[in-house]
Short mmCIF file of C-alpha atoms in Angstrom, two decimals:
data_model
loop_
_atom_site.label_atom_id
_atom_site.label_comp_id
_atom_site.label_asym_id
_atom_site.label_seq_id
_atom_site.Cartn_x
_atom_site.Cartn_y
_atom_site.Cartn_z
CA MET A 1 -27.37 39.11 18.07
CA GLU A 2 -24.14 39.88 19.94
CA MET A 3 -22.24 40.35 16.67
CA HIS A 4 -24.97 42.64 15.37
CA ARG A 5 -24.66 44.76 18.51
CA LEU A 6 -20.86 44.93 18.34
CA PHE A 7 -20.68 45.68 14.63
CA ASP A 8 -23.91 47.56 14.05
CA ARG A 9 -21.95 50.21 12.17
CA TYR A 10 -20.63 47.61 9.68
CA PRO A 11 -23.59 45.55 8.40
CA GLU A 12 -21.70 44.73 5.21
CA ALA A 13 -18.94 43.10 7.28
CA LEU A 14 -21.46 40.86 9.02
CA ALA A 15 -22.98 39.84 5.68
CA ARG A 16 -19.52 39.08 4.31
CA THR A 17 -18.72 36.98 7.38
CA LEU A 18 -21.78 34.81 6.82
CA GLU A 19 -20.83 34.38 3.17
CA ILE A 20 -17.31 33.26 4.08
CA ALA A 21 -18.57 30.89 6.78
CA ASP A 22 -20.96 29.28 4.29
CA ARG A 23 -18.10 28.66 1.86
CA CYS A 24 -15.93 27.03 4.55
CA ARG A 25 -18.02 23.90 4.83
CA PHE A 26 -16.16 20.66 4.23
CA SER A 27 -17.13 17.01 3.91
CA LEU A 28 -14.80 14.01 4.15
CA ALA A 29 -16.63 12.66 1.11
CA GLU A 30 -14.72 15.26 -0.92
CA LEU A 31 -11.45 13.42 -0.25
CA THR A 32 -10.99 11.12 -3.23
CA TYR A 33 -8.05 9.74 -5.15
CA GLN A 34 -7.12 11.47 -8.37
CA TYR A 35 -5.52 8.90 -10.63
CA PRO A 36 -3.16 9.67 -13.52
CA ASP A 37 -4.69 10.06 -16.96
CA GLU A 38 -3.55 6.84 -18.59
CA ALA A 39 -3.84 7.34 -22.36
CA LEU A 40 -2.45 3.94 -23.24
CA ILE A 41 -4.59 3.47 -26.32
CA PRO A 42 -5.38 6.66 -28.31
CA GLY A 43 -9.08 7.23 -28.86
CA LEU A 44 -10.20 5.01 -25.98
CA THR A 45 -11.35 6.00 -22.51
CA PRO A 46 -9.52 4.44 -19.54
CA GLN A 47 -12.37 1.97 -19.08
CA GLU A 48 -12.39 0.99 -22.77
CA ALA A 49 -8.60 0.59 -22.72
CA LEU A 50 -8.78 -1.60 -19.61
CA GLU A 51 -11.45 -3.80 -21.16
CA LYS A 52 -9.44 -4.19 -24.36
CA LEU A 53 -6.28 -5.14 -22.44
CA THR A 54 -8.28 -7.48 -20.20
CA TRP A 55 -9.75 -9.52 -23.04
CA GLU A 56 -6.42 -9.59 -24.88
CA GLY A 57 -4.76 -10.80 -21.69
CA ALA A 58 -7.46 -13.42 -21.15
CA ALA A 59 -6.88 -14.80 -24.62
CA GLY A 60 -3.18 -15.07 -23.84
CA ARG A 61 -3.73 -16.73 -20.46
CA TYR A 62 -6.21 -19.29 -21.80
CA GLU A 63 -4.89 -20.40 -25.16
CA ASP A 64 -7.55 -23.12 -25.43
CA GLY A 65 -10.34 -20.63 -24.89
CA VAL A 66 -11.47 -18.57 -21.91
CA PRO A 67 -13.70 -20.70 -19.61
CA ASP A 68 -17.30 -19.52 -19.30
CA ASP A 69 -17.02 -18.96 -15.55
CA VAL A 70 -13.93 -16.80 -16.05
CA ILE A 71 -15.74 -14.76 -18.71
CA ALA A 72 -18.58 -14.16 -16.25
CA THR A 73 -16.11 -13.19 -13.53
CA LEU A 74 -14.25 -10.77 -15.79
CA LYS A 75 -17.50 -9.10 -16.88
CA HIS A 76 -18.59 -8.76 -13.26
CA GLU A 77 -15.28 -7.21 -12.22
CA LEU A 78 -15.17 -4.83 -15.19
CA ARG A 79 -18.70 -3.61 -14.42
CA LEU A 80 -17.76 -2.91 -10.82
CA ILE A 81 -14.50 -1.20 -11.82
CA GLU A 82 -16.45 1.00 -14.23
CA SER A 83 -19.09 1.95 -11.67
CA LEU A 84 -16.39 2.97 -9.15
CA GLU A 85 -14.23 4.66 -11.83
CA TYR A 86 -11.10 2.69 -10.91
CA ALA A 87 -9.95 1.90 -14.46
CA PRO A 88 -7.12 4.50 -14.44
CA TYR A 89 -5.63 2.91 -11.32
CA PHE A 90 -5.59 -0.57 -12.87
CA LEU A 91 -3.97 0.88 -15.98
CA THR A 92 -1.27 2.60 -13.91
CA VAL A 93 -0.34 -0.58 -12.06
CA ASN A 94 -0.41 -2.48 -15.34
CA SER A 95 1.98 0.05 -16.89
CA ILE A 96 4.44 -0.28 -14.00
CA VAL A 97 4.35 -4.08 -14.13
CA ARG A 98 4.77 -4.10 -17.91
CA PHE A 99 7.79 -1.83 -17.66
CA ALA A 100 9.39 -4.08 -15.03
CA ARG A 101 8.81 -7.18 -17.13
CA SER A 102 10.19 -5.44 -20.23
CA GLN A 103 13.42 -4.91 -18.28
CA GLY A 104 13.52 -8.47 -17.02
CA ILE A 105 12.84 -7.31 -13.46
CA LEU A 106 11.07 -9.93 -11.37
CA CYS A 107 7.79 -8.74 -9.90
CA GLN A 108 4.68 -10.26 -8.40
CA GLY A 109 1.35 -8.84 -7.25
CA ARG A 110 0.07 -10.10 -3.92
CA GLY A 111 -2.46 -9.47 -1.18
CA SER A 112 -6.18 -9.02 -1.79
CA ALA A 113 -5.47 -8.17 -5.46
CA ALA A 114 -4.96 -11.92 -5.93
CA ASN A 115 -8.76 -12.17 -5.75
CA SER A 116 -9.06 -10.30 -9.04
CA ALA A 117 -9.40 -12.11 -12.35
CA VAL A 118 -8.65 -8.82 -14.13
CA CYS A 119 -5.31 -8.59 -12.31
CA TYR A 120 -4.58 -12.19 -13.28
CA VAL A 121 -5.19 -11.81 -17.01
CA LEU A 122 -3.25 -8.53 -17.05
CA GLY A 123 -0.28 -10.42 -15.60
CA ILE A 124 -0.20 -8.47 -12.33
CA THR A 125 -0.93 -11.53 -10.18
CA SER A 126 -0.58 -15.28 -10.78
CA ILE A 127 -3.65 -16.77 -9.06
CA ASP A 128 -5.79 -18.43 -11.70
CA PRO A 129 -9.49 -17.71 -11.04
CA ALA A 130 -10.42 -20.83 -13.02
CA ARG A 131 -8.69 -23.00 -10.40
CA ASN A 132 -9.56 -21.06 -7.28
CA ASP A 133 -12.78 -19.82 -5.73
CA LEU A 134 -11.98 -16.11 -5.58
CA LEU A 135 -14.03 -13.34 -4.00
CA PHE A 136 -13.46 -10.09 -5.88
CA GLU A 137 -15.41 -8.09 -3.29
CA ARG A 138 -12.65 -8.84 -0.79
CA PHE A 139 -10.50 -6.66 -3.03
CA VAL A 140 -12.99 -4.09 -4.32
CA SER A 141 -16.47 -3.62 -2.91
CA GLU A 142 -19.20 -1.25 -4.01
CA GLU A 143 -20.58 -1.27 -0.47
CA ARG A 144 -17.29 -0.28 1.17
CA ARG A 145 -16.26 2.04 -1.69
CA GLU A 146 -12.66 1.89 -0.52
CA PRO A 147 -9.98 2.60 -3.15
CA PRO A 148 -8.22 -0.53 -4.45
CA ASP A 149 -4.76 -1.33 -3.19
CA ILE A 150 -2.58 -3.52 -5.39
CA ASP A 151 0.69 -4.55 -3.74
CA VAL A 152 3.46 -5.47 -6.16
CA ASP A 153 6.84 -6.80 -5.01
CA PHE A 154 9.91 -6.10 -7.16
CA GLU A 155 13.27 -7.77 -6.79
CA HIS A 156 15.15 -5.63 -4.30
CA GLU A 157 18.36 -5.39 -6.29
CA ARG A 158 16.65 -3.69 -9.25
CA ARG A 159 13.55 -2.02 -7.85
CA GLU A 160 15.34 1.33 -7.93
CA ILE A 161 15.07 1.14 -11.72
CA VAL A 162 11.30 0.81 -11.42
CA MET A 163 11.04 3.69 -8.94
CA GLN A 164 13.05 5.99 -11.20
CA TRP A 165 10.79 5.05 -14.12
CA VAL A 166 7.75 5.98 -12.03
CA PHE A 167 9.32 9.35 -11.19
CA ASP A 168 10.25 9.99 -14.82
CA THR A 169 6.86 8.89 -16.16
CA TYR A 170 4.48 10.52 -13.71
CA GLY A 171 6.67 13.36 -12.46
CA ARG A 172 8.40 13.76 -9.12
CA ASP A 173 5.61 16.04 -7.95
CA HIS A 174 3.08 13.23 -8.44
CA ALA A 175 4.96 10.25 -7.04
CA ALA A 176 6.38 9.59 -3.60
CA LEU A 177 7.96 7.05 -1.30
CA CYS A 178 6.30 5.98 1.91
CA SER A 179 7.93 4.17 4.79
CA THR A 180 6.62 1.63 7.26
CA VAL A 181 8.13 1.73 10.73
CA ILE A 182 7.83 -1.20 13.12
CA ARG A 183 8.80 -0.62 16.74
CA TYR A 184 9.46 -3.62 18.94
CA ARG A 185 9.41 -4.17 22.64
CA ALA A 186 11.73 -6.75 24.17
CA LYS A 187 9.62 -9.82 23.30
CA GLY A 188 9.24 -9.04 19.60
CA ALA A 189 12.81 -7.77 19.22
CA LEU A 190 14.32 -10.89 20.75
CA ARG A 191 12.10 -13.17 18.66
CA ASP A 192 12.85 -11.49 15.31
CA VAL A 193 16.58 -11.32 16.01
CA GLY A 194 16.80 -14.80 17.54
CA ASN A 195 14.81 -16.78 14.98
CA PRO A 196 17.16 -16.20 12.00
CA GLN A 197 20.03 -17.32 14.23
CA ARG A 198 18.10 -20.44 15.28
CA THR A 199 18.17 -19.44 18.91
CA SER A 200 16.18 -21.93 20.99
CA ARG A 201 12.81 -20.93 22.41
CA GLU A 202 14.09 -21.65 25.89
CA ARG A 203 16.96 -19.19 25.41
CA LEU A 204 14.61 -16.53 24.06
CA ARG A 205 12.21 -17.08 26.93
CA ALA A 206 15.06 -16.75 29.41
CA GLU A 207 16.20 -13.53 27.75
CA ARG A 208 12.68 -12.08 28.01
CA VAL A 209 12.46 -13.00 31.69
CA ASN A 210 15.88 -11.45 32.30
CA SER A 211 14.86 -8.23 30.57
CA LYS A 212 11.83 -7.98 32.87
CA THR A 213 13.41 -8.99 36.20
CA GLY A 214 16.90 -7.53 35.87
CA ASP A 215 20.01 -9.27 37.16
CA GLY A 216 18.25 -10.97 40.08
CA ARG A 217 19.31 -8.29 42.56
CA GLY A 218 16.88 -5.61 41.50
CA ASN A 219 19.33 -3.98 39.08
CA ARG A 220 17.06 -3.95 36.08
CA GLY A 221 18.98 -1.18 34.38
CA VAL A 222 22.18 -3.26 34.33
CA ALA A 223 20.42 -6.22 32.75
CA ALA A 224 18.62 -3.97 30.27
CA GLY A 225 21.97 -2.51 29.29
CA ARG A 226 23.37 -5.97 28.60
CA ASP A 227 20.24 -6.77 26.56
CA ARG A 228 20.78 -3.66 24.45
CA HIS A 229 24.35 -4.68 23.80
CA ARG A 230 23.29 -8.21 22.77
CA LEU A 231 20.54 -6.83 20.54
CA ARG A 232 22.90 -4.41 18.81
CA SER A 233 25.44 -7.10 17.99
CA SER A 234 22.75 -9.59 16.94
CA ALA A 235 20.78 -7.10 14.85
CA ALA A 236 23.89 -6.26 12.86
CA CYS A 237 24.03 -9.88 11.65
CA ALA A 238 20.39 -10.86 11.58
CA THR A 239 18.72 -7.90 9.88
CA ARG A 240 20.39 -6.95 6.64
CA PRO A 241 19.26 -4.22 4.18
CA ARG A 242 17.12 -6.67 2.22
CA SER A 243 14.48 -6.40 4.94
CA GLY A 244 15.06 -2.73 5.65
CA VAL A 245 17.35 -0.80 7.95
CA ALA A 246 17.63 -2.25 11.43
CA ARG A 247 18.86 -0.46 14.46
CA CYS A 248 18.46 -0.65 18.22
CA ARG A 249 17.07 2.18 20.26
CA ALA A 250 16.66 1.94 24.02
CA GLY A 251 16.34 -1.84 23.90
CA SER A 252 13.75 -1.86 21.10
CA LEU A 253 14.42 -2.84 17.51
CA ALA A 254 13.12 -0.38 14.93
CA ARG A 255 12.94 -1.46 11.31
CA THR A 256 12.07 0.85 8.45
CA GLY A 257 11.50 -0.10 4.85
CA ALA A 258 10.80 2.27 1.99
CA CYS A 259 8.41 1.36 -0.78
CA PRO A 260 6.85 3.33 -3.61
CA THR A 261 3.35 4.56 -2.97
CA HIS A 262 0.65 5.03 -5.56
CA CYS A 263 1.04 7.73 -8.17
CA ARG A 264 -1.30 10.62 -7.53
#
């Protein structure tokens, strides 16, 4: 009523305001992944292409015939993938892995994706569902409806080749790098720096106590300064680029590692 009183000379403005407000509604359910259009096999939908590659891969994995329980597992997984419309994502990961293998680049899928028989027969992972009691729903669940996440490790010396292929194939506007940053307090920093150097637990424990109590005379800042110096010199030897970039900041060890994120 207050708006009507203030703008009684502009009823069309009030009507327009209500129209705009009605269009500004938003639901988190609208946030969904948009996967690349993987046209690997002309004339086939992503789901049909995935099924074709899956059964071809199964025949290659099990040269003496695909076990009945594996057939049942593959059918179950393919039905769930189809219902959640995840086939394009599986095809994208499969394309990346196939490229790496074609270049002789070592790669290996890991994590919850190892619960997938489809990932196994496609060659993404190496956990045989015929020998292990796998739970696919730990990886993809219709109840959770969370997007799948397939982690693939590539040999660090040649993964740049794979990343450039992803950029060239999917476009630099549709691919990105993400970084994980781990910040340590004294306990974690000393442990991760000391363990590769085989520092005894007693020495590490003493260092932690020293970092908390100072130099015994209440001069904590002096002891903390010595700790920072020790951490800097140790980190230079113990944390090489293969595990990311290591550096010391204010007595805490920060490690960052870049990895390719999913194509979107």
